């Protein structure tokens, strides 16, 4: 039986059995992918059979052993966690543009070092270290690629631009993935992405996963000075109450070599409207960052505003890789109602084959009140060292100093030590 006839029969059966549910997009895309497989030319594939696609696939192992400690100036006990994250990945070779990937992830405490609040209800008298024990399906998707078009259906990582709005939270042991249908068309320097997310698989095992009806749109163009992006992120939890967060923005980021100096620059602006059962809010986001690279060093100065609507609502980025922004002590994972102004300076470089960085943050409220203006400051430091192509070790430190008492923050110090192996 030839490939076209086989694909046609499989497609007919799959499409006939599809049930119209909230995952209609996944069923529709699966049908279209099977149709595309049947109509593709043999010259477009590197393997001759589905069995070849499987046997010529690639397997990967990623092990991350990490110690984390948290010391906060409050009534909670200091936390300590030694955890091992194991990630197993298998990706098939392409068959007529079609491929698949399956990935499992497991996170375990090691050697009984588990005195921490895991953020899902265990050891709540300790400070939070958001690395609960879990074993779960991290990714499982079907992908089709042809002539600049790429489509994925299933559980997948989605990371857009600098992950300020959509990211994988890869710092945590249980990273964030999404049950989604995503499509991209890229030609020359232009690309446009669309994604429909129907479940947010968050970093808290499966306990706090959220059903959703999110639409993600991002278009970008690369030209000589940098990359210009425009986006719409229309987020909504799949509940019976109004909870939409609609964000529209534009971003420009680039770099230019001037003699022996690299000039770095980023500008971004977004506006956000959110609806609740009783009221609506509107606020803005702004980012400006400049930097220079010279003699093996990179220095940056940045200003980030997550605006406030009259002190009642702060600009929200619930799907972001939040740890990468506003300090590694994670004091501002949720933007305060007063908003947040983060003025920061960083310096980094290389030494003895590894990479290091120092960052200082100064935090203020966007909408000050009689009791809240100064939101504190923070010093961060990191050093990572690759041993060879398989192994990396590192150390990281964050020290947050609280500002006004009315902000509800306390002094906090965090330390991380880790060893990573990839095969």
Coordinates of C-alpha atoms in Angstrom, one line a residue:
X1 CA 0.0 0.0 0.0
X2 CA 1.5 3.4 -1.0
X3 CA 2.0 6.2 1.5
X4 CA -0.7 8.5 0.0
X5 CA -3.4 5.8 0.2
X6 CA -2.4 4.8 3.8
X7 CA -2.3 8.5 4.9
X8 CA -5.7 9.1 3.2
X9 CA -7.3 6.1 5.0
X10 CA -5.8 7.1 8.4
X11 CA -6.9 10.7 7.9
X12 CA -10.5 9.7 7.0
X13 CA -10.8 7.6 10.1
X14 CA -9.2 10.1 12.4
X15 CA -11.4 13.0 11.1
X16 CA -14.6 10.9 11.3
X17 CA -13.9 10.0 14.9
X18 CA -13.0 13.5 16.0
X19 CA -15.3 14.9 18.7
X20 CA -16.0 18.6 18.9
X21 CA -14.7 19.6 22.4
X22 CA -12.8 22.5 23.7
X23 CA -9.8 20.9 22.1
X24 CA -11.3 21.1 18.7
X25 CA -8.1 22.9 17.4
X26 CA -6.0 19.9 18.3
X27 CA -8.2 17.5 16.4
X28 CA -8.4 19.8 13.3
X29 CA -4.7 20.3 13.2
X30 CA -4.0 16.6 13.5
X31 CA -6.3 15.9 10.5
X32 CA -4.5 18.6 8.5
X33 CA -1.1 17.2 9.4
X34 CA -2.1 13.7 8.3
X35 CA -3.4 15.1 5.0
X36 CA -0.2 17.0 4.5
X37 CA 1.8 13.9 5.1
X38 CA -0.1 12.0 2.4
X39 CA 0.4 14.8 -0.1
X40 CA 4.1 15.4 0.5
X41 CA 6.8 14.3 -1.9
X42 CA 9.2 11.5 -1.1
X43 CA 12.1 13.9 -1.7
X44 CA 11.0 16.0 1.3
X45 CA 11.8 13.3 3.9
X46 CA 15.0 11.8 5.2
X47 CA 13.5 8.5 6.1
X48 CA 11.5 5.9 4.1
X49 CA 9.1 4.6 6.7
X50 CA 7.5 5.5 10.1
X51 CA 9.6 2.8 11.6
X52 CA 12.8 4.5 10.3
X53 CA 11.6 7.8 11.8
X54 CA 11.5 6.1 15.2
X55 CA 14.7 4.1 15.0
X56 CA 16.6 7.1 13.7
X57 CA 15.3 9.4 16.4
X58 CA 17.4 10.9 19.2
X59 CA 17.2 10.4 22.9
X60 CA 18.5 12.8 25.6
X61 CA 19.0 12.8 29.3
X62 CA 19.2 16.0 31.4
X63 CA 20.0 15.8 35.1
X64 CA 20.0 18.8 37.4
X65 CA 21.1 18.5 41.0
X66 CA 20.5 21.7 43.0
X67 CA 20.7 22.9 46.6
X68 CA 18.7 25.9 47.5
X69 CA 18.5 27.8 50.8
X70 CA 16.1 30.6 51.8
X71 CA 16.6 32.9 54.9
X72 CA 13.8 35.4 55.4
X73 CA 13.3 37.9 58.2
X74 CA 9.9 36.7 59.3
X75 CA 8.3 34.0 61.4
X76 CA 8.8 31.2 58.8
X77 CA 11.6 28.7 59.3
X78 CA 14.6 28.9 57.1
X79 CA 14.3 26.5 54.1
X80 CA 16.7 24.0 52.6
X81 CA 16.2 21.8 49.6
X82 CA 18.4 19.4 47.7
X83 CA 16.5 18.2 44.7
X84 CA 17.3 16.2 41.6
X85 CA 15.4 16.9 38.4
X86 CA 15.6 14.1 35.7
X87 CA 14.4 14.9 32.2
X88 CA 14.2 12.2 29.5
X89 CA 13.5 13.2 25.9
X90 CA 12.9 11.3 22.7
X91 CA 12.4 13.0 19.3
X92 CA 11.8 11.1 16.1
X93 CA 13.4 11.9 12.8
X94 CA 11.2 13.7 10.2
X95 CA 9.0 11.7 8.0
X96 CA 7.4 13.7 5.2
X97 CA 7.9 16.8 7.4
X98 CA 6.2 15.1 10.3
X99 CA 7.9 14.4 13.6
X100 CA 7.0 13.8 17.2
X101 CA 8.6 14.4 20.6
X102 CA 7.9 12.8 24.0
X103 CA 9.5 14.0 27.3
X104 CA 9.1 13.0 30.9
X105 CA 10.3 14.9 33.9
X106 CA 10.8 13.8 37.5
X107 CA 11.9 15.9 40.5
X108 CA 12.8 14.3 43.9
X109 CA 14.3 15.5 47.1
X110 CA 17.7 13.9 47.8
X111 CA 19.4 12.7 51.0
X112 CA 16.5 13.9 53.2
X113 CA 17.2 17.6 52.6
X114 CA 13.6 18.7 52.3
X115 CA 12.9 21.3 54.9
X116 CA 10.9 23.6 52.7
X117 CA 7.4 24.8 51.7
X118 CA 7.0 23.3 48.2
X119 CA 4.1 25.7 47.4
X120 CA 1.5 22.9 47.1
X121 CA 0.7 22.5 50.8
X122 CA 3.7 20.7 52.4
X123 CA 5.8 22.1 55.2
X124 CA 4.0 25.4 55.3
X125 CA 5.9 26.6 58.4
X126 CA 9.0 26.9 56.2
X127 CA 9.9 29.5 53.5
X128 CA 8.9 28.6 49.9
X129 CA 11.1 26.8 47.5
X130 CA 8.9 26.0 44.6
X131 CA 10.3 22.6 43.6
X132 CA 7.6 20.0 44.6
X133 CA 8.3 16.3 44.1
X134 CA 6.6 15.2 40.9
X135 CA 6.7 12.8 37.9
X136 CA 4.8 14.0 34.9
X137 CA 4.7 14.3 31.1
X138 CA 6.6 17.4 30.3
X139 CA 6.2 17.5 26.6
X140 CA 4.4 15.4 24.0
X141 CA 3.6 16.9 20.6
X142 CA 3.3 16.2 16.9
X143 CA 5.1 18.6 14.6
X144 CA 4.9 19.4 10.9
X145 CA 7.4 21.5 9.0
X146 CA 7.3 22.5 5.3
X147 CA 8.3 25.5 3.3
X148 CA 8.7 27.9 6.3
X149 CA 5.5 26.7 8.0
X150 CA 5.8 24.9 11.4
X151 CA 2.9 23.6 13.4
X152 CA 2.8 21.8 16.7
X153 CA -0.1 20.1 18.5
X154 CA 0.1 18.9 22.1
X155 CA 2.1 19.6 25.2
X156 CA 5.0 21.9 24.5
X157 CA 7.4 24.6 25.6
X158 CA 6.5 28.1 24.4
X159 CA 9.1 30.8 24.8
X160 CA 8.6 34.1 23.0
X161 CA 11.2 37.0 22.8
X162 CA 12.9 37.4 26.2
X163 CA 10.1 35.4 28.0
X164 CA 8.7 38.5 29.7
X165 CA 5.2 37.5 28.8
X166 CA 5.4 33.8 27.6
X167 CA 8.1 31.5 28.9
X168 CA 9.1 28.1 30.3
X169 CA 10.3 29.1 33.8
X170 CA 13.2 26.9 33.2
X171 CA 15.0 27.9 36.4
X172 CA 12.6 25.8 38.5
X173 CA 12.9 22.0 38.5
X174 CA 9.4 21.4 37.1
X175 CA 9.4 23.9 34.2
X176 CA 6.3 25.4 32.7
X177 CA 4.8 23.9 29.5
X178 CA 1.5 24.4 27.7
X179 CA -1.1 22.1 26.1
X180 CA -1.5 24.1 22.9
X181 CA -1.8 24.3 19.2
X182 CA 0.9 26.6 17.8
X183 CA 1.8 27.7 14.2
X184 CA 4.6 29.7 12.8
X185 CA 5.3 31.0 9.3
X186 CA 8.9 32.3 8.8
X187 CA 10.4 33.5 5.5
X188 CA 13.6 35.4 5.2
X189 CA 13.6 37.9 8.1
X190 CA 9.9 37.9 8.8
X191 CA 8.0 35.5 11.1
X192 CA 4.5 35.3 12.6
X193 CA 3.4 33.0 15.4
X194 CA 0.0 32.1 16.6
X195 CA -0.8 29.8 19.6
X196 CA -4.0 28.6 21.2
X197 CA -3.3 27.4 24.8
X198 CA -5.9 25.3 26.5
X199 CA -4.0 24.3 29.6
X200 CA -1.2 25.9 31.5
X201 CA 1.1 23.3 33.1
X202 CA 2.7 25.3 35.8
X203 CA 5.7 24.8 38.0
X204 CA 3.8 23.3 40.9
X205 CA 3.5 19.7 39.8
X206 CA -0.1 19.1 38.5
X207 CA -1.9 20.5 41.5
X208 CA -2.0 24.1 40.3
X209 CA -2.3 23.5 36.5
X210 CA -4.9 25.8 34.9
X211 CA -7.4 25.2 32.1
X212 CA -7.4 28.2 29.8
X213 CA -8.5 29.8 26.6
X214 CA -5.4 31.8 25.7
X215 CA -4.6 33.3 22.3
X216 CA -1.0 34.2 21.7
X217 CA 0.1 36.3 18.6
X218 CA 3.5 37.6 17.8
X219 CA 4.9 39.0 14.6
X220 CA 8.6 40.0 14.1
X221 CA 10.9 41.4 11.5
X222 CA 14.7 41.3 11.7
X223 CA 16.6 44.1 10.0
X224 CA 20.1 45.6 10.3
X225 CA 19.7 47.3 13.6
X226 CA 17.7 44.6 15.4
X227 CA 14.4 42.8 15.8
X228 CA 11.1 44.5 15.8
X229 CA 8.2 42.6 17.4
X230 CA 4.5 43.3 17.7
X231 CA 2.3 41.1 19.9
X232 CA -1.2 40.4 21.3
X233 CA -1.5 38.1 24.3
X234 CA -5.2 37.5 25.1
X235 CA -5.2 35.4 28.3
X236 CA -8.2 33.9 30.0
X237 CA -8.7 31.1 32.6
X238 CA -11.3 28.7 31.6
X239 CA -13.8 29.5 34.3
X240 CA -17.4 30.8 34.6
X241 CA -16.2 34.3 35.7
X242 CA -14.7 37.2 33.8
X243 CA -10.9 37.1 34.2
X244 CA -9.4 38.2 30.9
X245 CA -6.0 39.9 30.6
X246 CA -5.5 41.4 27.2
X247 CA -2.0 42.8 26.4
X248 CA -0.9 44.6 23.2
X249 CA 2.7 45.7 22.7
X250 CA 5.7 46.4 20.6
X251 CA 9.3 45.6 21.2
X252 CA 12.6 46.4 19.6
X253 CA 15.9 44.8 20.6
X254 CA 19.2 44.8 18.8
X255 CA 23.0 45.2 18.9
X256 CA 25.6 47.1 16.7
X257 CA 29.3 46.8 16.6
X258 CA 31.2 50.1 16.7
X259 CA 34.9 49.4 16.4
X260 CA 35.7 47.2 19.3
X261 CA 32.6 48.0 21.3
X262 CA 29.2 46.3 21.0
X263 CA 26.3 48.6 21.6
X264 CA 23.1 46.9 23.0
X265 CA 19.7 48.4 23.2
X266 CA 16.1 47.4 23.9
X267 CA 12.8 49.4 23.9
X268 CA 9.4 48.0 24.7
X269 CA 5.9 49.3 25.4
X270 CA 2.7 47.5 26.1
X271 CA -0.8 48.3 27.3
X272 CA -3.0 45.9 29.3
X273 CA -6.7 45.7 30.1
X274 CA -8.1 43.2 32.5
X275 CA -11.6 42.4 33.5
X276 CA -12.9 40.8 36.7
X277 CA -16.4 40.0 37.8
X278 CA -16.9 43.4 39.4
X279 CA -14.5 45.9 37.7
X280 CA -12.0 46.5 34.9
X281 CA -8.4 47.9 35.0
X282 CA -6.0 49.4 32.5
X283 CA -2.3 50.0 32.8
X284 CA 1.0 50.1 30.9
X285 CA 4.4 48.4 30.6
X286 CA 7.6 50.1 29.6
X287 CA 11.2 48.8 29.2
X288 CA 14.3 50.7 28.3
X289 CA 17.7 49.1 28.4
X290 CA 21.1 50.1 27.0
X291 CA 24.4 48.3 27.3
X292 CA 28.0 48.1 26.0
X293 CA 30.3 45.1 25.5
X294 CA 34.0 45.7 25.5
X295 CA 37.2 43.8 26.6
X296 CA 35.2 40.7 27.5
X297 CA 32.8 42.7 29.8
X298 CA 29.1 43.6 29.3
X299 CA 27.6 46.5 31.2
X300 CA 23.8 47.3 31.1
X301 CA 21.5 49.9 32.5
X302 CA 17.8 49.3 32.5
X303 CA 14.5 50.8 33.5
X304 CA 11.3 48.6 33.7
X305 CA 7.9 49.8 34.6
X306 CA 5.0 47.6 35.4
X307 CA 2.3 50.2 35.8
X308 CA -0.5 50.6 38.3
X309 CA -4.2 51.6 37.8
X310 CA -4.6 54.1 40.7
X311 CA -3.0 51.8 43.2
X312 CA -5.6 49.1 42.8
X313 CA -4.0 46.8 40.1
X314 CA -0.5 46.1 38.9
X315 CA 0.5 45.1 35.4
X316 CA 0.4 41.3 35.3
X317 CA 2.5 38.7 33.3
X318 CA 1.2 35.3 34.6
X319 CA 2.8 33.2 31.9
X320 CA 6.3 34.8 32.1
X321 CA 9.6 33.3 33.2
X322 CA 9.3 35.5 36.2
X323 CA 12.5 34.5 37.9
X324 CA 14.5 36.2 35.2
X325 CA 13.0 39.6 36.0
X326 CA 12.9 42.0 39.0
X327 CA 15.5 40.2 41.1
X328 CA 16.4 36.5 41.6
X329 CA 15.0 36.6 45.2
X330 CA 11.5 36.4 43.6
X331 CA 10.0 39.1 45.7
X332 CA 7.9 40.4 42.8
X333 CA 6.5 37.3 41.1
X334 CA 3.1 39.1 41.4
X335 CA 3.2 42.8 40.7
X336 CA 2.0 44.9 43.7
X337 CA -1.2 46.8 43.3
X338 CA 1.0 50.0 43.5
X339 CA 2.9 48.8 40.4
X340 CA 6.6 48.4 40.2
X341 CA 9.5 50.5 38.9
X342 CA 12.7 48.5 38.6
X343 CA 15.9 50.5 37.9
X344 CA 18.8 48.1 37.5
X345 CA 22.5 47.9 36.5
X346 CA 24.4 44.8 35.6
X347 CA 27.9 43.8 34.8
X348 CA 29.1 40.4 33.5
X349 CA 31.9 38.6 31.8
X350 CA 34.0 35.5 31.6
X351 CA 36.7 34.2 33.9
X352 CA 38.6 30.8 34.1
X353 CA 36.3 29.5 31.4
X354 CA 33.1 30.3 33.2
X355 CA 30.6 33.2 33.1
X356 CA 29.8 35.6 36.0
X357 CA 27.4 38.5 36.5
X358 CA 26.5 41.0 39.2
X359 CA 23.1 42.9 39.2
X360 CA 21.8 45.7 41.4
X361 CA 18.0 46.5 41.5
X362 CA 16.3 49.5 43.0
X363 CA 12.6 49.1 43.4
X364 CA 9.9 51.8 43.8
X365 CA 6.1 51.9 43.5
X366 CA 4.6 53.4 40.3
X367 CA 1.6 54.8 42.3
X368 CA 3.0 55.9 45.7
X369 CA 0.9 56.2 48.8
X370 CA 1.4 57.5 52.3
X371 CA 2.8 54.2 53.4
X372 CA 4.2 52.7 50.2
X373 CA 6.9 54.2 47.9
X374 CA 10.2 52.5 48.5
X375 CA 9.9 48.8 47.6
X376 CA 13.5 47.9 48.5
X377 CA 16.6 46.9 46.6
X378 CA 18.5 43.8 45.7
X379 CA 21.9 42.5 44.9
X380 CA 22.3 39.4 42.7
X381 CA 25.4 37.4 41.8
X382 CA 26.0 34.3 39.7
X383 CA 28.9 32.2 38.4
X384 CA 28.5 29.1 36.1
X385 CA 31.4 26.9 34.8
X386 CA 31.1 24.3 32.1
X387 CA 33.4 21.3 32.8
X388 CA 33.1 20.0 29.3
X389 CA 30.2 19.7 26.8
X390 CA 28.3 17.5 29.2
X391 CA 28.7 19.0 32.7
X392 CA 28.1 22.4 34.2
X393 CA 28.4 23.6 37.8
X394 CA 27.3 26.9 39.3
X395 CA 26.6 29.1 42.3
X396 CA 24.0 31.9 42.6
X397 CA 23.1 34.4 45.3
X398 CA 20.3 36.9 45.9
X399 CA 20.0 39.4 48.7
X400 CA 16.8 41.5 49.0
X401 CA 16.5 44.4 51.4
X402 CA 13.0 45.5 52.2
X403 CA 11.7 49.1 51.8
X404 CA 8.7 50.6 53.4
X405 CA 6.9 48.5 55.9
X406 CA 3.6 49.0 54.2
X407 CA 4.8 47.1 51.2
X408 CA 4.6 43.9 53.2
X409 CA 8.1 42.7 52.2
X410 CA 10.9 41.4 54.4
X411 CA 14.7 41.0 54.0
X412 CA 15.5 37.8 52.2
X413 CA 18.6 35.9 51.2
X414 CA 18.8 33.0 48.9
X415 CA 21.7 30.7 47.8
X416 CA 21.8 28.1 45.1
X417 CA 24.5 25.5 44.2
X418 CA 24.0 23.2 41.3
X419 CA 25.5 20.6 39.0
X420 CA 24.0 19.8 35.6
X421 CA 24.7 16.9 33.2
X422 CA 23.4 16.5 29.7
X423 CA 23.8 13.5 27.4

